């Protein structure tokens, strides 16, 4: 049978089961045999009865001492008991309603049982185990795979179907080039697929997993590299002239750039001057000074005779950027304008006309920039801020408004470097790993509800000193409506009770942009002391006078998000505080709170977040247009990933188009598995 054939032709799969398998995304024989186990149960080594620990799942090998007893205790409930022994002790085994067990056991014969034991002061019992007679090993005597999801299929049935599938598939062809298998001492594919499902021992599992994860990660790495090649080879970009010096604007800044900012600007300047298109990701923690970097790059582009587009995820952020850009660039005669949803029709038409005529140098805005009627005269540089909010497709839509403009993508989500290489494998990466000097460390406290009163006193003290506070409520199940409601309720409560002497306002995602901007502006101007909000303020907002960030139900946020929120304070000269309110006794939650208190380093937090939540949740894979892995795990398999990256780079250098005969299998791998799944 061919791997592409439908799974219904496998023995044991009728129309019903085929439907169930479909829910597991298993449609073909190939899907079936690559539906890998989530974990394994070692049912290969029997334990002495006397050594069984209460609550553990164990295998025992024991002799039946009596016949199976049967007791009907009420209608529909019959209990079967069997007493067995080995040379260490006695165990009583119980099943419920399993009439097929009658006549299965003979006195004096040996059986293996696998199940959960209880041990109460030496009285050992086992409930509803699976079992085998001495010379069978259907359910025991080996390592048993446990599959991730089965819907109404039982583990036993799925295991049997997969076993049938593997049999009928015959010997599987190798999918990696022989030279790689040899050089990397990899298990052959055929063996790996057999052993991942039916391992003889733990070592088998490890080697098989390694081999399969290696293949998966290598395929993806090569696919990403080939994407990157497409950009750089096909796209003759703009060579911005050397004569336009970034230092002209740098010298006019009210502060000195950090070394990290300088280094990053050198990289950007180099890209801009090269005749290839820049495709660069700029990573830096909140407040590390990315915006300034983009302003300097924009200066160079404009002075070279090009227009610049700056795209931000929210209207608030875009407006704030406008201020920053104007502040620095207007003295140089550079014209900046804002295009967001709330701009009136008339004003918009006028804006678009001037844009087309080249009378606007820098257009800053939201998704509104992507609309078809936004036409530049000569777009040379595109900056997208907070990239994780935009899809890859949007990035290229905006770039297509120019003739291969340079592209700079900025993100404040710190991603461990190796992972960034995957997520943004098609981009070059620059990192600002240093904060501007004299930043005070934000003090972070995790508090439980008993401390509420003390917390309120503390907040009042800060407000009396002239400071302002944010209070953030979590999004409940991604539902903006409910979140808005909880924000309003909380704000009303504070207004009426605890903070009645101050001005308390709220802001949430369901409000009209105009209202939001209005409130934000008043908060910036210091007219509002306490701002209750959903996570809409998460991104980029800059109010230097705000010194307190209170996060409600902090246990519901991921670490990376908490860190983002915390970055809203500590932007001015004042000592700032982040208060994490939480209600949970879970160990993981406590661990997360501890990490937040211990460090302000976004990269450390990102790594911890990844570790505590796993890569799936961290990235929300879909959001990033990344292929989902069948076996590789971006966190646990980091060592494999590093190795694979080096190998992919080597292969790509020698044979960028994968044209060589020896790499034919790699080419097939890239095409088959990834090409259509990466969104460009
Ligand atoms: P990011 O965009 O990375 O969150 P910003 O560019 O908004 O950070 O910078 C945060 C604040 O720090 C801004 O007010 C900015 O003017 C200021 N800033 C940026 N670079 C420096 C620097 N090298 N020295 C002092 N202040 C700086
Ligand atoms: Mg260039």
XYZ file of C-alpha atoms and ligand atoms in Angstrom:
708
model
C 0.000 0.000 0.000
C 1.199 3.516 -0.796
C 1.656 6.146 1.900
C -0.665 8.492 0.068
C -3.498 5.945 0.012
C -6.528 6.567 2.141
C -6.418 5.206 5.633
C -9.694 3.336 5.194
C -7.837 0.592 3.346
C -5.891 -0.310 6.467
C -7.121 -3.427 8.254
C -9.343 -2.533 11.189
C -10.453 0.816 9.793
C -14.092 0.903 8.797
C -16.061 3.998 7.798
C -16.706 4.910 11.447
C -13.127 4.674 12.484
C -12.040 6.511 9.356
C -14.216 9.424 10.508
C -12.667 9.368 13.958
C -9.195 9.244 12.482
C -10.011 12.250 10.361
C -10.547 14.224 13.542
C -6.961 13.417 14.399
C -5.944 14.751 10.970
C -5.194 11.199 9.903
C -6.393 10.781 6.332
C -3.743 8.679 4.642
C -1.568 5.753 5.535
C 1.330 8.190 5.752
C -0.570 10.317 8.287
C -1.319 7.191 10.279
C 2.209 5.945 10.680
C 3.457 9.423 11.511
C 0.896 9.881 14.266
C 3.502 9.662 16.976
C 3.036 8.622 20.608
C 2.946 11.315 23.254
C 4.556 9.110 25.862
C 5.240 5.496 26.750
C 4.374 3.098 29.487
C 7.053 0.651 30.375
C 5.255 -2.659 30.809
C 8.351 -4.668 30.209
C 9.877 -5.156 33.639
C 7.812 -6.874 36.339
C 8.042 -5.673 39.885
C 7.895 -7.796 43.021
C 4.464 -7.582 44.611
C 5.893 -6.742 48.011
C 7.793 -3.783 46.549
C 4.802 -2.078 44.953
C 4.276 1.472 46.084
C 0.795 2.795 46.743
C -0.627 4.571 43.694
C 1.919 3.537 41.071
C 1.220 1.760 37.824
C 3.175 -1.444 37.709
C 3.637 -4.734 36.004
C 3.557 -7.822 38.148
C 4.147 -11.417 37.141
C 2.236 -13.777 39.366
C 0.534 -17.146 39.715
C -3.234 -17.536 40.111
C -3.923 -19.035 43.539
C -7.656 -19.585 43.274
C -10.333 -19.530 40.647
C -11.809 -16.223 39.634
C -14.579 -15.369 42.094
C -17.726 -13.653 40.985
C -20.061 -11.566 43.138
C -23.114 -9.786 41.871
C -23.597 -6.912 44.246
C -26.516 -5.281 42.473
C -28.047 -5.070 39.036
C -25.452 -4.118 36.461
C -22.618 -4.530 38.885
C -20.666 -7.739 39.137
C -17.301 -7.855 40.794
C -14.627 -10.369 39.786
C -11.729 -11.090 42.058
C -8.551 -13.046 41.577
C -5.824 -13.676 44.131
C -2.318 -14.073 42.743
C 1.127 -14.430 44.237
C 4.780 -14.231 43.375
C 7.698 -15.197 45.613
C 7.450 -11.913 47.518
C 3.790 -11.622 48.342
C 0.117 -11.761 47.506
C -2.028 -9.381 45.504
C -5.784 -9.220 45.134
C -7.010 -8.181 41.734
C -10.452 -6.727 41.081
C -12.423 -6.145 37.885
C -15.913 -4.800 37.440
C -18.450 -6.180 34.981
C -15.902 -7.992 32.847
C -17.804 -11.198 32.241
C -15.392 -12.252 29.501
C -12.877 -12.976 32.251
C -14.653 -16.129 33.288
C -12.549 -19.189 32.471
C -9.541 -17.027 31.547
C -7.449 -18.035 34.541
C -6.195 -21.416 35.649
C -4.940 -22.169 39.122
C -1.170 -22.519 39.219
C -0.514 -20.731 35.947
C 1.520 -17.539 35.583
C 0.132 -14.280 34.212
C 1.336 -10.714 33.820
C -0.870 -7.874 35.043
C -0.384 -4.177 34.433
C -2.360 -1.635 36.413
C -2.524 0.730 39.315
C -1.820 -0.752 42.723
C -2.868 0.310 46.162
C -0.824 -0.657 49.145
C -2.507 -0.197 52.496
C -0.204 -1.356 55.244
C 1.053 -4.212 53.177
C -2.324 -5.268 51.785
C -1.745 -5.008 48.080
C -4.538 -4.679 45.548
C -4.790 -3.934 41.866
C -7.850 -2.592 40.036
C -8.892 -3.429 36.474
C -5.459 -4.253 35.095
C -4.752 -5.372 31.537
C -3.104 -8.770 31.440
C -1.479 -11.502 29.386
C -1.008 -15.163 29.914
C 2.544 -16.415 30.175
C 3.297 -16.846 26.508
C 1.450 -13.857 25.106
C 2.570 -10.245 25.057
C -0.363 -8.406 23.625
C -0.742 -5.904 26.437
C 2.305 -6.363 28.582
C 5.882 -7.456 28.460
C 6.894 -4.451 26.366
C 6.923 -0.709 26.180
C 3.503 0.543 25.182
C 3.019 3.777 23.240
C 0.416 6.226 24.469
C -1.073 8.416 21.752
C -1.949 12.041 22.294
C -5.638 12.186 21.436
C -7.921 9.388 20.491
C -11.500 10.714 20.612
C -13.672 7.620 20.874
C -10.884 5.316 19.789
C -9.286 3.473 22.658
C -5.523 3.407 22.983
C -5.643 -0.313 22.290
C -7.592 0.093 19.079
C -5.462 2.943 17.782
C -2.324 0.999 18.623
C -3.625 -1.985 16.697
C -4.562 0.137 13.677
C -1.143 1.753 13.617
C 0.498 -1.641 13.870
C -1.567 -2.845 10.904
C -0.654 0.311 9.001
C 3.027 -0.146 9.557
C 2.824 -3.750 8.398
C 1.030 -2.920 5.212
C 3.292 0.028 4.431
C 6.202 -2.369 4.040
C 9.789 -1.184 4.212
C 9.818 2.601 4.248
C 12.084 4.451 1.904
C 14.806 6.604 3.397
C 13.901 10.295 3.247
C 17.282 11.808 4.061
C 20.391 11.611 1.888
C 22.589 8.687 2.726
C 25.577 10.910 3.430
C 23.666 12.710 6.189
C 22.368 9.530 7.762
C 25.919 8.193 7.900
C 27.634 11.362 8.984
C 25.094 12.134 11.716
C 24.789 8.485 12.761
C 21.028 8.676 12.410
C 18.668 5.769 12.692
C 17.245 4.803 9.285
C 13.751 6.102 8.653
C 12.180 2.670 8.406
C 13.629 1.607 11.712
C 12.805 4.948 13.339
C 9.132 4.776 12.439
C 8.859 1.198 13.644
C 10.620 1.943 16.883
C 8.875 5.183 17.697
C 5.648 3.170 17.869
C 6.949 -0.137 19.101
C 10.231 0.345 20.892
C 12.140 -2.538 22.411
C 13.668 -0.323 25.076
C 14.045 3.275 26.134
C 17.166 3.760 24.060
C 15.185 2.929 20.921
C 12.738 5.697 21.685
C 15.470 8.218 22.146
C 17.239 7.397 18.912
C 14.058 7.203 16.897
C 12.814 10.514 18.271
C 16.138 12.136 17.545
C 16.099 10.958 13.974
C 12.522 12.056 13.301
C 12.881 15.434 15.000
C 16.124 15.980 13.132
C 14.392 15.402 9.822
C 11.496 17.651 10.693
C 13.662 20.521 11.855
C 16.065 20.191 8.958
C 13.218 20.318 6.471
C 11.932 23.487 8.023
C 15.317 25.136 8.252
C 16.049 24.454 4.602
C 12.633 25.750 3.601
C 13.226 28.981 5.488
C 16.647 29.407 3.958
C 15.237 28.971 0.498
C 12.628 31.629 1.259
C 15.349 33.978 2.334
C 17.238 33.243 -0.865
C 14.239 34.233 -2.904
C 14.191 37.623 -1.255
C 17.836 38.409 -1.572
C 18.497 36.964 -4.978
C 15.502 38.164 -6.863
C 15.136 41.495 -5.225
C 17.484 44.125 -6.452
C 16.776 46.782 -3.892
C 17.614 50.397 -3.314
C 21.170 51.442 -2.598
C 20.803 54.473 -0.375
C 23.741 56.824 -0.893
C 26.707 56.839 1.489
C 26.737 60.611 1.422
C 23.572 60.797 3.503
C 24.918 60.454 7.002
C 22.911 59.094 9.912
C 25.264 60.954 12.217
C 23.726 64.272 11.154
C 20.560 63.412 13.016
C 22.261 61.396 15.759
C 24.288 64.466 16.736
C 21.089 66.433 17.276
C 19.482 63.952 19.699
C 19.018 65.068 23.311
C 20.859 61.958 24.507
C 23.727 59.681 23.536
C 22.825 56.446 21.824
C 23.657 53.289 23.712
C 26.333 51.029 22.265
C 23.666 48.530 21.352
C 21.744 51.168 19.402
C 24.917 52.172 17.583
C 25.750 48.619 16.630
C 22.261 48.001 15.327
C 22.291 51.242 13.331
C 25.552 50.217 11.713
C 23.924 47.006 10.562
C 20.914 48.873 9.234
C 23.036 51.499 7.521
C 25.041 48.781 5.835
C 21.857 47.093 4.602
C 20.459 50.351 3.339
C 23.568 51.215 1.401
C 23.742 47.783 -0.157
C 21.829 47.325 -3.395
C 20.017 44.339 -1.948
C 16.734 44.790 -0.136
C 17.010 44.995 3.606
C 14.889 42.432 5.460
C 15.805 42.945 9.048
C 14.222 42.157 12.357
C 15.037 44.538 15.176
C 14.485 42.984 18.563
C 14.720 44.881 21.797
C 13.022 44.954 25.123
C 10.375 47.596 25.815
C 12.051 50.939 26.332
C 15.338 49.865 24.807
C 15.069 52.636 22.222
C 13.933 50.936 19.031
C 11.785 53.835 17.922
C 14.736 56.192 17.837
C 16.599 53.711 15.693
C 13.745 53.635 13.198
C 13.625 57.438 13.177
C 17.283 57.589 12.236
C 16.811 55.040 9.465
C 13.817 57.024 8.217
C 15.947 60.166 8.150
C 18.417 58.490 5.850
C 15.691 57.242 3.531
C 13.950 60.617 3.277
C 17.159 62.571 2.754
C 17.967 60.106 -0.021
C 14.763 61.131 -1.774
C 12.433 58.324 -0.704
C 9.231 58.054 1.280
C 8.839 55.982 4.438
C 5.888 53.993 5.797
C 5.627 53.259 9.512
C 2.993 50.724 10.482
C 1.893 50.233 14.102
C -0.737 47.839 15.483
C -2.902 50.419 17.283
C -4.023 53.996 16.715
C -2.612 55.020 20.076
C 0.800 53.747 19.180
C 0.723 55.294 15.748
C -0.138 58.687 17.213
C 2.643 58.349 19.703
C 5.081 57.500 16.955
C 3.962 60.550 15.036
C 4.922 62.715 17.994
C 8.323 61.078 18.330
C 9.066 61.309 14.617
C 7.955 64.905 14.350
C 9.898 65.877 17.442
C 13.165 64.753 15.937
C 12.657 65.097 12.192
C 10.631 68.291 11.699
C 13.658 70.502 12.392
C 15.186 68.845 9.316
C 12.220 69.871 7.203
C 10.833 66.334 7.030
C 7.045 66.113 6.731
C 5.313 63.406 8.794
C 1.598 62.578 8.682
C -0.769 60.204 10.425
C -3.245 57.859 8.758
C -5.532 55.958 11.109
C -9.106 54.751 10.893
C -10.555 57.809 12.572
C -9.182 60.317 10.065
C -12.151 61.995 8.315
C -12.903 61.132 4.728
C -12.034 64.575 3.475
C -8.772 64.764 5.366
C -7.921 61.273 4.188
C -8.478 62.095 0.538
C -6.294 65.109 0.859
C -3.612 63.070 2.649
C -3.616 60.377 -0.003
C -3.321 62.930 -2.764
C -0.315 64.574 -1.143
C 1.197 61.156 -0.554
C 0.882 60.324 -4.217
C 2.466 63.630 -5.178
C 5.374 63.016 -2.852
C 4.474 65.885 -0.566
C 4.503 63.651 2.498
C 7.831 62.114 3.495
C 6.788 59.797 6.267
C 3.352 58.253 6.632
C 2.644 56.699 9.996
C -0.440 54.619 10.596
C -2.250 51.422 11.395
C -3.638 48.683 9.130
C -5.169 51.592 7.253
C -1.852 51.859 5.397
C -2.511 48.509 3.762
C -5.565 49.716 1.870
C -5.325 49.721 -1.848
C -5.846 53.440 -2.315
C -2.777 54.241 -0.255
C -0.284 54.953 -3.011
C 3.213 56.251 -2.486
C 5.185 58.163 -5.037
C 8.453 56.618 -4.093
C 8.367 54.279 -1.101
C 11.890 53.346 -0.024
C 11.641 52.115 3.552
C 8.950 50.228 5.431
C 9.005 49.892 9.193
C 6.495 47.651 10.932
C 6.342 47.921 14.681
C 5.380 45.045 16.969
C 5.604 42.565 14.168
C 3.963 39.733 16.095
C 0.652 41.473 15.556
C 0.979 41.524 11.817
C 0.990 38.490 9.594
C 3.814 37.811 7.202
C 1.417 38.542 4.381
C 0.724 42.038 5.612
C 4.416 42.692 5.782
C 4.731 41.937 2.108
C 1.555 43.813 1.181
C 2.940 47.039 2.504
C 6.325 46.374 0.920
C 4.658 45.881 -2.445
C 3.638 49.526 -2.421
C 7.219 50.374 -3.291
C 9.767 49.012 -5.693
C 11.586 46.574 -3.413
C 11.839 48.946 -0.475
C 13.997 48.123 2.509
C 12.047 46.519 5.320
C 12.659 46.865 9.020
C 10.524 44.861 11.416
C 10.589 45.804 15.084
C 9.438 43.646 17.950
C 9.539 43.995 21.698
C 8.762 40.351 22.265
C 12.111 38.977 23.232
C 12.633 35.647 21.608
C 15.644 33.487 22.351
C 17.981 33.889 19.431
C 17.841 30.368 18.106
C 14.086 30.511 18.059
C 14.087 33.895 16.403
C 16.094 32.256 13.659
C 13.194 29.939 13.073
C 10.328 32.324 13.467
C 11.994 34.940 11.375
C 14.266 32.654 9.431
C 13.709 34.780 6.360
C 14.992 37.909 8.109
C 18.360 39.069 9.353
C 18.319 39.802 13.028
C 19.575 42.726 15.093
C 19.216 42.867 18.837
C 19.298 45.817 21.230
C 20.357 44.107 24.418
C 20.965 47.149 26.566
C 18.672 49.741 28.119
C 19.440 53.465 28.064
C 21.388 54.509 31.174
C 19.846 55.673 34.445
C 16.760 53.587 34.142
C 15.551 52.615 37.573
C 14.715 48.969 37.995
C 10.976 48.463 38.251
C 10.175 46.912 41.604
C 7.796 44.022 41.257
C 5.593 42.532 43.967
C 3.234 39.598 43.765
C 0.341 39.962 46.175
C -2.644 37.868 47.216
C -6.087 39.373 48.018
C -5.452 39.785 51.783
C -3.046 42.581 50.970
C -5.568 44.583 48.971
C -6.007 47.302 51.622
C -2.328 47.882 52.041
C -1.925 48.004 48.310
C -4.595 50.691 47.999
C -2.880 52.810 50.638
C 0.331 52.485 48.700
C -1.306 53.549 45.449
C -2.851 56.602 47.145
C 0.555 57.636 48.450
C 2.011 57.518 44.966
C -0.848 59.533 43.551
C -0.387 62.127 46.292
C 3.212 62.391 45.079
C 1.826 63.267 41.661
C 2.191 59.880 39.979
C -0.388 57.917 37.974
C -1.416 54.273 37.912
C -2.519 51.679 35.385
C -4.784 48.837 36.425
C -5.021 46.039 33.882
C -7.663 43.316 33.695
C -7.079 40.157 31.689
C -8.992 39.169 28.612
C -11.306 36.363 29.605
C -11.190 33.643 26.986
C -10.276 36.078 24.261
C -13.670 37.665 24.674
C -13.395 41.439 24.358
C -17.020 41.893 25.331
C -16.680 40.239 28.719
C -13.327 41.892 29.286
C -14.871 45.296 28.614
C -17.550 44.545 31.158
C -15.087 43.619 33.874
C -13.058 46.728 33.152
C -16.100 48.955 33.497
C -17.221 47.244 36.691
C -13.833 47.553 38.291
C -13.495 51.197 37.301
C -16.937 51.971 38.734
C -16.047 50.256 41.966
C -12.839 52.216 42.336
C -14.553 55.452 41.399
C -17.247 54.992 44.028
C -15.269 53.392 46.794
C -11.548 53.166 47.184
C -10.317 55.938 44.922
C -13.319 58.261 44.980
C -11.144 61.338 45.532
C -9.315 60.801 42.205
C -10.295 60.690 38.600
C -10.603 57.060 37.535
C -11.316 56.218 33.893
C -11.332 53.115 31.786
C -10.373 52.072 28.292
C -11.040 48.839 26.421
C -10.917 47.324 22.967
C -14.632 47.732 22.293
C -14.517 51.513 22.559
C -14.400 53.667 19.476
C -10.876 54.746 18.533
C -11.773 58.360 19.105
C -12.924 57.713 22.662
C -9.821 55.683 23.342
C -7.528 58.347 22.030
C -9.363 60.970 24.062
C -8.908 59.027 27.309
C -5.300 58.201 26.483
C -4.571 61.835 25.795
C -6.080 62.922 29.096
C -4.076 60.281 30.899
C -0.927 61.504 29.194
C -1.772 65.059 30.202
C -2.113 63.964 33.811
C -5.822 64.721 34.053
C -6.647 61.131 34.918
C -4.904 59.521 37.892
C -5.985 55.935 37.516
C -6.584 54.199 34.225
C -8.333 50.835 34.283
C -7.908 48.934 31.043
C -7.754 45.675 29.199
C -4.504 44.744 27.562
C -5.006 47.375 24.876
C -2.330 49.396 26.619
C 0.082 46.536 26.363
C 1.875 47.813 23.342
C 4.232 50.737 23.300
C 2.278 53.422 25.132
C 4.550 55.977 26.734
C 3.459 57.940 29.802
C 6.600 58.730 31.788
C 4.665 59.997 34.797
C 2.856 56.699 35.330
C 4.748 54.799 37.980
C 2.399 52.016 39.046
C 1.202 49.061 37.060
C -1.303 46.858 38.821
C -2.227 43.642 37.073
C -5.427 41.914 38.134
C -5.487 38.100 37.964
C -1.864 38.045 36.978
C -2.039 34.244 37.002
C -3.946 34.384 33.727
C -1.176 36.073 31.811
C 1.881 34.504 30.297
C 5.240 35.763 31.498
C 6.093 37.472 28.248
C 2.843 39.402 28.400
C 3.334 40.387 32.032
C 6.719 41.688 31.067
C 5.239 43.720 28.224
C 2.697 45.244 30.564
C 5.291 46.032 33.165
C 7.202 47.919 30.503
C 4.465 50.576 30.483
C 5.919 52.006 33.694
C 9.479 52.943 34.505
C 9.644 55.172 31.460
C 10.443 58.347 33.299
C 12.653 59.544 36.108
C 10.524 58.060 38.910
C 10.912 54.828 40.795
C 8.210 52.572 39.394
C 6.310 49.572 40.689
C 4.563 46.606 39.204
C 2.018 44.836 41.390
C 0.897 41.383 40.341
C -2.366 40.466 42.023
C -2.999 36.765 41.926
C -5.259 34.146 43.438
C -3.913 30.689 42.971
C -2.117 28.044 44.901
C -0.673 26.394 41.847
C 3.044 25.812 41.924
C 3.547 26.981 38.372
C 1.765 30.254 39.088
C 3.927 30.871 42.140
C 7.001 30.053 40.111
C 5.927 32.538 37.440
C 5.357 35.278 39.983
C 8.768 34.608 41.449
C 10.472 34.956 38.097
C 8.762 38.279 37.493
C 10.001 39.540 40.843
C 13.510 38.337 40.259
C 14.316 39.682 36.842
C 13.620 42.538 34.472
C 15.457 40.897 31.615
C 13.033 40.167 28.786
C 15.200 37.458 27.298
C 15.448 35.483 30.515
C 11.709 35.854 30.946
C 11.073 34.653 27.419
C 13.138 31.533 27.988
C 11.362 30.793 31.248
C 8.002 31.380 29.652
C 8.878 28.932 26.959
C 9.991 26.422 29.534
C 6.893 26.756 31.696
C 4.313 26.900 28.964
C 5.879 25.023 26.081
C 6.489 26.377 22.640
C 2.984 25.841 21.319
C 1.393 28.250 23.725
C 4.273 30.653 23.682
C 4.047 31.367 20.029
C 0.504 30.483 19.268
C 1.967 28.629 16.320
C -0.795 29.510 13.922
C -0.338 33.190 14.480
C 3.174 32.962 13.196
C 2.379 30.961 10.127
C 4.860 28.357 11.274
C 4.308 24.751 10.358
C 3.250 22.673 13.301
C 5.645 19.961 14.252
C 4.672 16.363 14.529
C 7.449 15.393 16.822
C 9.967 18.197 17.311
C 9.523 20.498 20.270
C 11.165 23.883 19.963
C 12.112 23.990 23.581
C 13.236 20.477 24.374
C 14.886 19.950 21.039
C 16.954 23.097 21.068
C 20.197 21.095 20.914
C 18.981 19.295 17.790
C 17.827 22.575 16.349
C 21.233 24.154 16.818
C 22.925 21.257 15.109
C 20.418 21.298 12.282
C 20.868 25.017 11.748
C 24.570 24.568 11.236
C 24.021 21.696 8.834
C 21.343 23.584 6.890
C 23.639 26.576 6.544
C 26.416 24.338 5.251
C 24.156 22.630 2.721
C 22.728 25.931 1.603
C 26.158 27.365 1.030
C 27.251 24.461 -1.111
C 23.977 23.942 -2.942
C 21.530 26.825 -2.458
C 18.944 25.539 -4.923
C 19.334 21.931 -3.768
C 20.173 20.971 -7.314
C 22.842 18.395 -6.615
C 21.897 14.765 -7.038
C 22.974 13.961 -3.505
C 20.504 16.507 -2.145
C 17.522 15.383 -4.194
C 15.857 13.886 -1.153
C 16.252 17.127 0.744
C 14.606 19.020 -2.046
C 11.656 16.650 -1.954
C 11.480 17.026 1.811
C 11.343 20.802 1.620
C 8.760 20.824 -1.112
C 6.544 18.149 0.258
C 6.469 19.126 3.858
C 6.866 22.823 4.042
C 6.638 24.848 0.918
C 2.879 25.083 0.927
C 2.594 25.575 4.631
C 4.733 28.637 5.045
C 2.765 31.729 4.334
C 4.546 34.358 2.323
P 11.079 51.145 22.487
O 10.478 51.617 21.194
O 12.208 50.205 22.299
O 10.079 50.638 23.480
P 11.599 53.908 22.770
O 12.326 54.151 21.526
O 10.184 54.333 22.888
O 11.734 52.396 23.184
O 12.448 54.568 23.943
C 11.917 54.728 25.220
C 12.320 56.067 25.773
O 13.729 56.138 25.931
C 11.948 57.202 24.842
O 11.440 58.245 25.618
C 13.260 57.574 24.171
O 13.315 58.937 23.821
C 14.271 57.245 25.236
N 15.590 56.847 24.718
C 15.844 56.089 23.638
N 17.170 55.905 23.482
C 17.774 56.533 24.506
C 19.136 56.701 24.902
N 20.144 56.156 24.226
N 19.383 57.436 26.011
C 18.374 57.960 26.721
N 17.084 57.849 26.403
C 16.761 57.138 25.297
Mg 19.298 48.562 0.387
